[in-house]
PDB file of C-alpha atoms in Angstrom:
ATOM      1  CA  MET A   5    -257.380 268.006  15.316  1.00  0.00           C
ATOM      2  CA  THR A   6    -254.035 268.755  13.682  1.00  0.00           C
ATOM      3  CA  LEU A   7    -250.753 267.543  15.153  1.00  0.00           C
ATOM      4  CA  GLU A   8    -249.875 271.165  15.938  1.00  0.00           C
ATOM      5  CA  GLU A   9    -253.149 271.620  17.865  1.00  0.00           C
ATOM      6  CA  TYR A  10    -252.606 268.310  19.667  1.00  0.00           C
ATOM      7  CA  LYS A  11    -249.104 269.330  20.796  1.00  0.00           C
ATOM      8  CA  LYS A  12    -250.372 272.737  21.866  1.00  0.00           C
ATOM      9  CA  GLU A  13    -253.258 271.349  23.952  1.00  0.00           C
ATOM     10  CA  PHE A  14    -251.543 268.287  25.458  1.00  0.00           C
ATOM     11  CA  SER A  15    -248.118 267.281  26.744  1.00  0.00           C
ATOM     12  CA  ASP A  16    -246.387 263.887  26.934  1.00  0.00           C
ATOM     13  CA  ASP A  17    -247.627 263.527  30.512  1.00  0.00           C
ATOM     14  CA  ASP A  18    -251.314 263.946  29.663  1.00  0.00           C
ATOM     15  CA  ALA A  19    -253.687 260.989  29.670  1.00  0.00           C
ATOM     16  CA  VAL A  20    -255.595 262.406  26.702  1.00  0.00           C
ATOM     17  CA  GLY A  21    -258.195 259.647  26.358  1.00  0.00           C
ATOM     18  CA  TRP A  22    -258.626 259.295  30.120  1.00  0.00           C
ATOM     19  CA  LEU A  23    -259.439 263.011  30.333  1.00  0.00           C
ATOM     20  CA  SER A  24    -262.101 262.571  27.629  1.00  0.00           C
ATOM     21  CA  ILE A  25    -263.817 259.832  29.678  1.00  0.00           C
ATOM     22  CA  ASP A  26    -263.604 261.866  32.897  1.00  0.00           C
ATOM     23  CA  LYS A  27    -265.187 264.841  31.145  1.00  0.00           C
ATOM     24  CA  GLU A  28    -268.283 262.814  30.245  1.00  0.00           C
ATOM     25  CA  PHE A  29    -268.773 261.580  33.796  1.00  0.00           C
ATOM     26  CA  GLU A  30    -268.045 264.949  35.396  1.00  0.00           C
ATOM     27  CA  THR A  31    -270.904 266.313  33.312  1.00  0.00           C
ATOM     28  CA  LEU A  32    -273.216 263.550  34.576  1.00  0.00           C
ATOM     29  CA  TYR A  33    -272.036 263.706  38.202  1.00  0.00           C
ATOM     30  CA  PRO A  34    -270.764 267.241  38.866  1.00  0.00           C
ATOM     31  CA  GLY A  35    -268.682 267.516  42.014  1.00  0.00           C
ATOM     32  CA  GLN A  36    -268.778 263.789  42.783  1.00  0.00           C
ATOM     33  CA  GLU A  37    -265.479 262.014  43.470  1.00  0.00           C
ATOM     34  CA  PRO A  38    -265.826 258.443  42.160  1.00  0.00           C
ATOM     35  CA  LYS A  39    -264.425 255.360  43.812  1.00  0.00           C
ATOM     36  CA  HIS A  40    -261.544 254.187  41.656  1.00  0.00           C
ATOM     37  CA  PHE A  41    -259.815 250.818  41.365  1.00  0.00           C
ATOM     38  CA  ALA A  42    -256.484 250.320  39.606  1.00  0.00           C
ATOM     39  CA  PRO A  43    -254.341 247.178  39.352  1.00  0.00           C
ATOM     40  CA  ALA A  44    -251.164 247.139  41.445  1.00  0.00           C
ATOM     41  CA  ILE A  45    -249.076 246.433  38.335  1.00  0.00           C
ATOM     42  CA  SER A  46    -250.195 247.914  35.037  1.00  0.00           C
ATOM     43  CA  TYR A  47    -250.701 245.689  32.004  1.00  0.00           C
ATOM     44  CA  MET A  48    -247.955 247.572  30.137  1.00  0.00           C
ATOM     45  CA  LEU A  49    -245.513 246.573  32.894  1.00  0.00           C
ATOM     46  CA  GLY A  50    -246.507 242.912  32.846  1.00  0.00           C
ATOM     47  CA  GLY A  51    -249.566 242.961  35.091  1.00  0.00           C
ATOM     48  CA  GLU A  52    -252.380 240.483  34.482  1.00  0.00           C
ATOM     49  CA  HIS A  53    -255.241 243.005  34.316  1.00  0.00           C
ATOM     50  CA  PRO A  54    -255.679 244.761  30.941  1.00  0.00           C
ATOM     51  CA  LEU A  55    -257.741 247.680  32.255  1.00  0.00           C
ATOM     52  CA  ASP A  56    -255.761 250.512  33.801  1.00  0.00           C
ATOM     53  CA  GLY A  57    -258.692 251.402  35.991  1.00  0.00           C
ATOM     54  CA  VAL A  58    -262.398 251.191  36.776  1.00  0.00           C
ATOM     55  CA  SER A  59    -264.366 253.956  38.477  1.00  0.00           C
ATOM     56  CA  PHE A  60    -267.883 254.015  39.800  1.00  0.00           C
ATOM     57  CA  TYR A  61    -270.245 256.814  40.687  1.00  0.00           C
ATOM     58  CA  GLU A  62    -273.410 256.832  42.768  1.00  0.00           C
ATOM     59  CA  SER A  63    -276.470 257.801  40.745  1.00  0.00           C
ATOM     60  CA  LYS A  64    -279.912 258.679  42.045  1.00  0.00           C
ATOM     61  CA  LYS A  65    -281.562 258.677  38.615  1.00  0.00           C
ATOM     62  CA  GLN A  66    -284.502 256.266  38.220  1.00  0.00           C
ATOM     63  CA  THR A  67    -283.411 254.451  41.398  1.00  0.00           C
ATOM     64  CA  ASN A  68    -280.232 254.529  43.479  1.00  0.00           C
ATOM     65  CA  HIS A  69    -277.522 252.639  41.633  1.00  0.00           C
ATOM     66  CA  TYR A  70    -273.800 252.449  40.930  1.00  0.00           C
ATOM     67  CA  HIS A  71    -272.551 253.559  37.510  1.00  0.00           C
ATOM     68  CA  PHE A  72    -269.228 251.987  36.497  1.00  0.00           C
ATOM     69  CA  VAL A  73    -266.862 252.946  33.675  1.00  0.00           C
ATOM     70  CA  THR A  74    -263.687 251.259  32.409  1.00  0.00           C
ATOM     71  CA  TYR A  75    -260.388 252.816  31.373  1.00  0.00           C
ATOM     72  CA  GLY A  76    -258.371 250.793  28.897  1.00  0.00           C
ATOM     73  CA  PHE A  77    -260.381 249.647  25.885  1.00  0.00           C
ATOM     74  CA  SER A  78    -259.644 253.019  24.270  1.00  0.00           C
ATOM     75  CA  GLU A  79    -256.340 254.863  23.778  1.00  0.00           C
ATOM     76  CA  LEU A  80    -255.768 256.550  27.142  1.00  0.00           C
ATOM     77  CA  TYR A  81    -252.371 258.241  26.874  1.00  0.00           C
ATOM     78  CA  TYR A  82    -250.596 260.852  24.774  1.00  0.00           C
ATOM     79  CA  ASN A  83    -249.722 259.289  21.425  1.00  0.00           C
ATOM     80  CA  GLU A  84    -249.140 261.405  18.343  1.00  0.00           C
ATOM     81  CA  GLU A  85    -249.254 258.312  16.097  1.00  0.00           C
ATOM     82  CA  LYS A  86    -252.853 257.611  17.158  1.00  0.00           C
ATOM     83  CA  LEU A  87    -254.077 261.127  16.370  1.00  0.00           C
ATOM     84  CA  ASP A  88    -257.257 261.131  14.271  1.00  0.00           C
ATOM     85  CA  SER A  89    -257.541 257.347  14.012  1.00  0.00           C
ATOM     86  CA  GLU A  90    -260.978 256.110  12.974  1.00  0.00           C
ATOM     87  CA  PHE A  91    -261.399 254.329  16.310  1.00  0.00           C
ATOM     88  CA  SER A  92    -259.586 254.917  19.577  1.00  0.00           C
ATOM     89  CA  LYS A  93    -257.904 251.528  20.141  1.00  0.00           C
ATOM     90  CA  TRP A  94    -260.864 249.094  20.423  1.00  0.00           C
ATOM     91  CA  GLY A  95    -263.275 252.001  19.926  1.00  0.00           C
ATOM     92  CA  PHE A  96    -265.253 251.657  23.146  1.00  0.00           C
ATOM     93  CA  GLU A  97    -265.265 251.685  26.921  1.00  0.00           C
ATOM     94  CA  ILE A  98    -267.669 249.628  29.019  1.00  0.00           C
ATOM     95  CA  THR A  99    -270.162 250.986  31.523  1.00  0.00           C
ATOM     96  CA  PHE A 100    -272.391 249.080  33.928  1.00  0.00           C
ATOM     97  CA  ARG A 101    -275.233 250.117  36.219  1.00  0.00           C
ATOM     98  CA  LEU A 102    -275.901 248.022  39.307  1.00  0.00           C
ATOM     99  CA  LYS A 103    -278.709 248.226  41.820  1.00  0.00           C
ATOM    100  CA  PRO A 104    -277.039 247.848  45.257  1.00  0.00           C
ATOM    101  CA  PHE A 105    -276.993 244.203  46.315  1.00  0.00           C
ATOM    102  CA  GLU A 106    -277.305 243.549  50.045  1.00  0.00           C
ATOM    103  CA  GLU A 107    -274.486 240.986  50.226  1.00  0.00           C
ATOM    104  CA  ASP A 108    -272.024 243.503  48.752  1.00  0.00           C
ATOM    105  CA  ASN A 109    -272.244 245.675  51.878  1.00  0.00           C
ATOM    106  CA  GLY A 110    -271.687 248.735  49.710  1.00  0.00           C
ATOM    107  CA  ASN A 111    -268.533 247.294  48.140  1.00  0.00           C
ATOM    108  CA  PRO A 112    -269.338 245.750  44.740  1.00  0.00           C
ATOM    109  CA  GLY A 113    -265.731 244.719  44.061  1.00  0.00           C
ATOM    110  CA  TRP A 114    -266.852 241.690  42.057  1.00  0.00           C
ATOM    111  CA  VAL A 115    -267.834 244.031  39.232  1.00  0.00           C
ATOM    112  CA  ILE A 116    -264.179 245.050  38.828  1.00  0.00           C
ATOM    113  CA  ALA A 117    -263.214 241.381  38.389  1.00  0.00           C
ATOM    114  CA  LEU A 118    -266.041 240.889  35.879  1.00  0.00           C
ATOM    115  CA  LEU A 119    -264.921 243.884  33.803  1.00  0.00           C
ATOM    116  CA  GLN A 120    -261.265 242.778  33.891  1.00  0.00           C
ATOM    117  CA  ASN A 121    -262.310 239.300  32.707  1.00  0.00           C
ATOM    118  CA  ILE A 122    -264.192 240.833  29.778  1.00  0.00           C
ATOM    119  CA  ALA A 123    -261.065 242.864  29.001  1.00  0.00           C
ATOM    120  CA  LYS A 124    -258.889 239.730  29.081  1.00  0.00           C
ATOM    121  CA  TYR A 125    -261.212 238.124  26.554  1.00  0.00           C
ATOM    122  CA  VAL A 126    -260.977 241.137  24.219  1.00  0.00           C
ATOM    123  CA  PHE A 127    -257.219 241.597  24.547  1.00  0.00           C
ATOM    124  CA  ASP A 128    -256.457 237.860  24.196  1.00  0.00           C
ATOM    125  CA  SER A 129    -258.894 237.029  21.395  1.00  0.00           C
ATOM    126  CA  GLY A 130    -258.862 240.246  19.400  1.00  0.00           C
ATOM    127  CA  ASN A 131    -262.667 240.148  19.335  1.00  0.00           C
ATOM    128  CA  TRP A 132    -264.456 243.337  20.295  1.00  0.00           C
ATOM    129  CA  PHE A 133    -268.015 244.171  21.274  1.00  0.00           C
ATOM    130  CA  GLU A 134    -270.710 246.249  19.608  1.00  0.00           C
ATOM    131  CA  GLU A 135    -274.237 247.226  20.529  1.00  0.00           C
ATOM    132  CA  TYR A 136    -276.613 244.227  20.792  1.00  0.00           C
ATOM    133  CA  HIS A 137    -273.851 241.671  21.248  1.00  0.00           C
ATOM    134  CA  TYR A 138    -274.453 239.226  24.101  1.00  0.00           C
ATOM    135  CA  MET A 139    -272.462 236.551  25.917  1.00  0.00           C
ATOM    136  CA  PRO A 140    -272.868 233.983  28.703  1.00  0.00           C
ATOM    137  CA  ALA A 141    -271.086 234.564  32.003  1.00  0.00           C
ATOM    138  CA  ASN A 142    -270.722 230.777  32.467  1.00  0.00           C
ATOM    139  CA  GLY A 143    -272.568 231.013  35.753  1.00  0.00           C
ATOM    140  CA  PRO A 144    -273.932 233.825  37.924  1.00  0.00           C
ATOM    141  CA  ILE A 145    -272.366 237.185  37.006  1.00  0.00           C
ATOM    142  CA  ARG A 146    -271.641 237.563  40.725  1.00  0.00           C
ATOM    143  CA  LEU A 147    -269.856 234.350  41.622  1.00  0.00           C
ATOM    144  CA  ASP A 148    -271.293 232.059  44.308  1.00  0.00           C
ATOM    145  CA  THR A 149    -274.588 233.941  44.265  1.00  0.00           C
ATOM    146  CA  GLU A 150    -278.109 232.652  43.836  1.00  0.00           C
ATOM    147  CA  THR A 151    -279.255 234.801  40.950  1.00  0.00           C
ATOM    148  CA  ASP A 152    -280.933 234.232  37.591  1.00  0.00           C
ATOM    149  CA  ILE A 153    -278.624 236.818  36.019  1.00  0.00           C
ATOM    150  CA  THR A 154    -276.114 234.647  34.162  1.00  0.00           C
ATOM    151  CA  ALA A 155    -275.429 236.454  30.888  1.00  0.00           C
ATOM    152  CA  LEU A 156    -274.578 239.896  29.555  1.00  0.00           C
ATOM    153  CA  LEU A 157    -276.074 242.046  26.837  1.00  0.00           C
ATOM    154  CA  PHE A 158    -274.305 245.091  25.361  1.00  0.00           C
ATOM    155  CA  VAL A 159    -276.248 248.289  24.664  1.00  0.00           C
ATOM    156  CA  SER A 160    -275.338 251.948  24.191  1.00  0.00           C
ATOM    157  CA  ASP A 161    -275.228 253.678  27.560  1.00  0.00           C
ATOM    158  CA  PRO A 162    -278.544 255.607  27.692  1.00  0.00           C
ATOM    159  CA  GLU A 163    -276.848 258.748  29.033  1.00  0.00           C
ATOM    160  CA  ILE A 164    -273.505 258.860  27.227  1.00  0.00           C
ATOM    161  CA  PRO A 165    -273.425 259.297  23.447  1.00  0.00           C
ATOM    162  CA  LYS A 166    -270.653 258.122  21.146  1.00  0.00           C
ATOM    163  CA  LYS A 167    -267.723 260.527  21.389  1.00  0.00           C
ATOM    164  CA  GLN A 168    -265.039 261.758  19.014  1.00  0.00           C
ATOM    165  CA  THR A 169    -261.742 262.005  20.911  1.00  0.00           C
ATOM    166  CA  PRO A 170    -258.350 263.175  19.571  1.00  0.00           C
ATOM    167  CA  HIS A 171    -257.497 259.460  19.132  1.00  0.00           C
ATOM    168  CA  GLY A 172    -260.723 258.514  17.321  1.00  0.00           C
ATOM    169  CA  GLU A 173    -264.247 257.380  18.055  1.00  0.00           C
ATOM    170  CA  VAL A 174    -265.226 255.953  21.456  1.00  0.00           C
ATOM    171  CA  SER A 175    -268.621 254.372  22.174  1.00  0.00           C
ATOM    172  CA  PHE A 176    -269.798 253.770  25.727  1.00  0.00           C
ATOM    173  CA  LEU A 177    -271.207 250.254  25.736  1.00  0.00           C
ATOM    174  CA  GLN A 178    -273.235 249.384  28.802  1.00  0.00           C
ATOM    175  CA  ILE A 179    -273.444 245.764  29.875  1.00  0.00           C
ATOM    176  CA  VAL A 180    -276.828 244.648  31.150  1.00  0.00           C
ATOM    177  CA  GLY A 181    -277.309 241.471  33.143  1.00  0.00           C
ATOM    178  CA  ILE A 182    -279.917 239.165  31.600  1.00  0.00           C
ATOM    179  CA  THR A 183    -281.470 235.945  32.877  1.00  0.00           C
ATOM    180  CA  SER A 184    -280.648 232.433  31.720  1.00  0.00           C
ATOM    181  CA  ALA A 185    -284.064 232.209  30.037  1.00  0.00           C
ATOM    182  CA  GLU A 186    -283.514 235.500  28.181  1.00  0.00           C
ATOM    183  CA  TYR A 187    -280.091 234.359  26.999  1.00  0.00           C
ATOM    184  CA  GLU A 188    -281.360 230.976  25.813  1.00  0.00           C
ATOM    185  CA  ASN A 189    -284.135 232.730  23.905  1.00  0.00           C
ATOM    186  CA  LEU A 190    -281.594 235.018  22.206  1.00  0.00           C
ATOM    187  CA  LYS A 191    -279.501 232.018  21.184  1.00  0.00           C
ATOM    188  CA  GLU A 192    -282.558 230.545  19.454  1.00  0.00           C
ATOM    189  CA  HIS A 193    -283.831 233.886  18.114  1.00  0.00           C
ATOM    190  CA  PRO A 194    -280.867 236.283  17.725  1.00  0.00           C
ATOM    191  CA  GLU A 195    -283.040 238.602  15.653  1.00  0.00           C
ATOM    192  CA  LYS A 196    -285.024 239.410  18.812  1.00  0.00           C
ATOM    193  CA  VAL A 197    -282.207 241.160  20.692  1.00  0.00           C
ATOM    194  CA  GLU A 198    -283.532 244.684  20.023  1.00  0.00           C
ATOM    195  CA  GLU A 199    -286.993 243.525  21.035  1.00  0.00           C
ATOM    196  CA  LEU A 200    -285.602 242.312  24.379  1.00  0.00           C
ATOM    197  CA  VAL A 201    -283.837 245.636  24.971  1.00  0.00           C
ATOM    198  CA  SER A 202    -287.065 247.538  24.271  1.00  0.00           C
ATOM    199  CA  LYS A 203    -288.978 245.263  26.644  1.00  0.00           C
ATOM    200  CA  LEU A 204    -286.401 245.724  29.438  1.00  0.00           C
ATOM    201  CA  LYS A 205    -286.475 249.498  28.948  1.00  0.00           C
ATOM    202  CA  GLU A 206    -290.245 249.678  29.541  1.00  0.00           C
ATOM    203  CA  ASN A 207    -289.787 249.471  33.324  1.00  0.00           C
ATOM    204  CA  ASN A 208    -286.048 250.126  33.431  1.00  0.00           C
ATOM    205  CA  PRO A 209    -285.073 252.890  30.971  1.00  0.00           C
ATOM    206  CA  LEU A 210    -281.492 253.138  32.284  1.00  0.00           C
ATOM    207  CA  LEU A 211    -281.105 249.334  32.062  1.00  0.00           C
ATOM    208  CA  ILE A 212    -279.868 248.961  35.632  1.00  0.00           C
ATOM    209  CA  THR A 213    -278.838 245.405  36.472  1.00  0.00           C
ATOM    210  CA  ASP A 214    -280.733 243.956  39.460  1.00  0.00           C
ATOM    211  CA  LEU A 215    -279.331 240.634  40.681  1.00  0.00           C
ATOM    212  CA  THR A 216    -282.702 239.783  42.270  1.00  0.00           C
ATOM    213  CA  ARG A 217    -284.596 240.044  38.965  1.00  0.00           C
ATOM    214  CA  LYS A 218    -286.244 236.833  37.835  1.00  0.00           C
TER     215      LYS A 218
END
């Protein structure tokens, strides 16, 4: 996209990258209004949460689940200087699929905190994530919960391909909750990460996180 085309299509008030993310999810969930969470004070104005927002949709594919997406790892707002960069900011946004957990009572707010904590790590350390990266959650991914899911694995979201936006490439990396045993095995055999993903996909092609999985 040329600068002239960019100026013609967008104005200073447009959240160019945000619109690109919304377009992907509107295609997946036509007519559905997602639940959206935004920090009271934005990061740019001194707030403590790096992500400008997190939305989640209700999906009935495979099994009923929530499908989350972040706004903030990529370049969200009108910025002529970022036009045609190789990567849009960090080059990804994070998605997450969660099977409803009874104790959440339909309000999985803990996921927002988890995603903001991942964002703090990225923004503070300068380290980013790519497909097949994995990390410990230093305890249950849902705090104060009896669950074997204590680590996270990053994969490409099965339904959302990598996207070229006016600000550069954006991948949609889905985090998948894995058990302590699976994480320990990956630490000892990091070459087996793709094998684990393939195994998980056999019965769970969308890689939906289930906190009751053993």
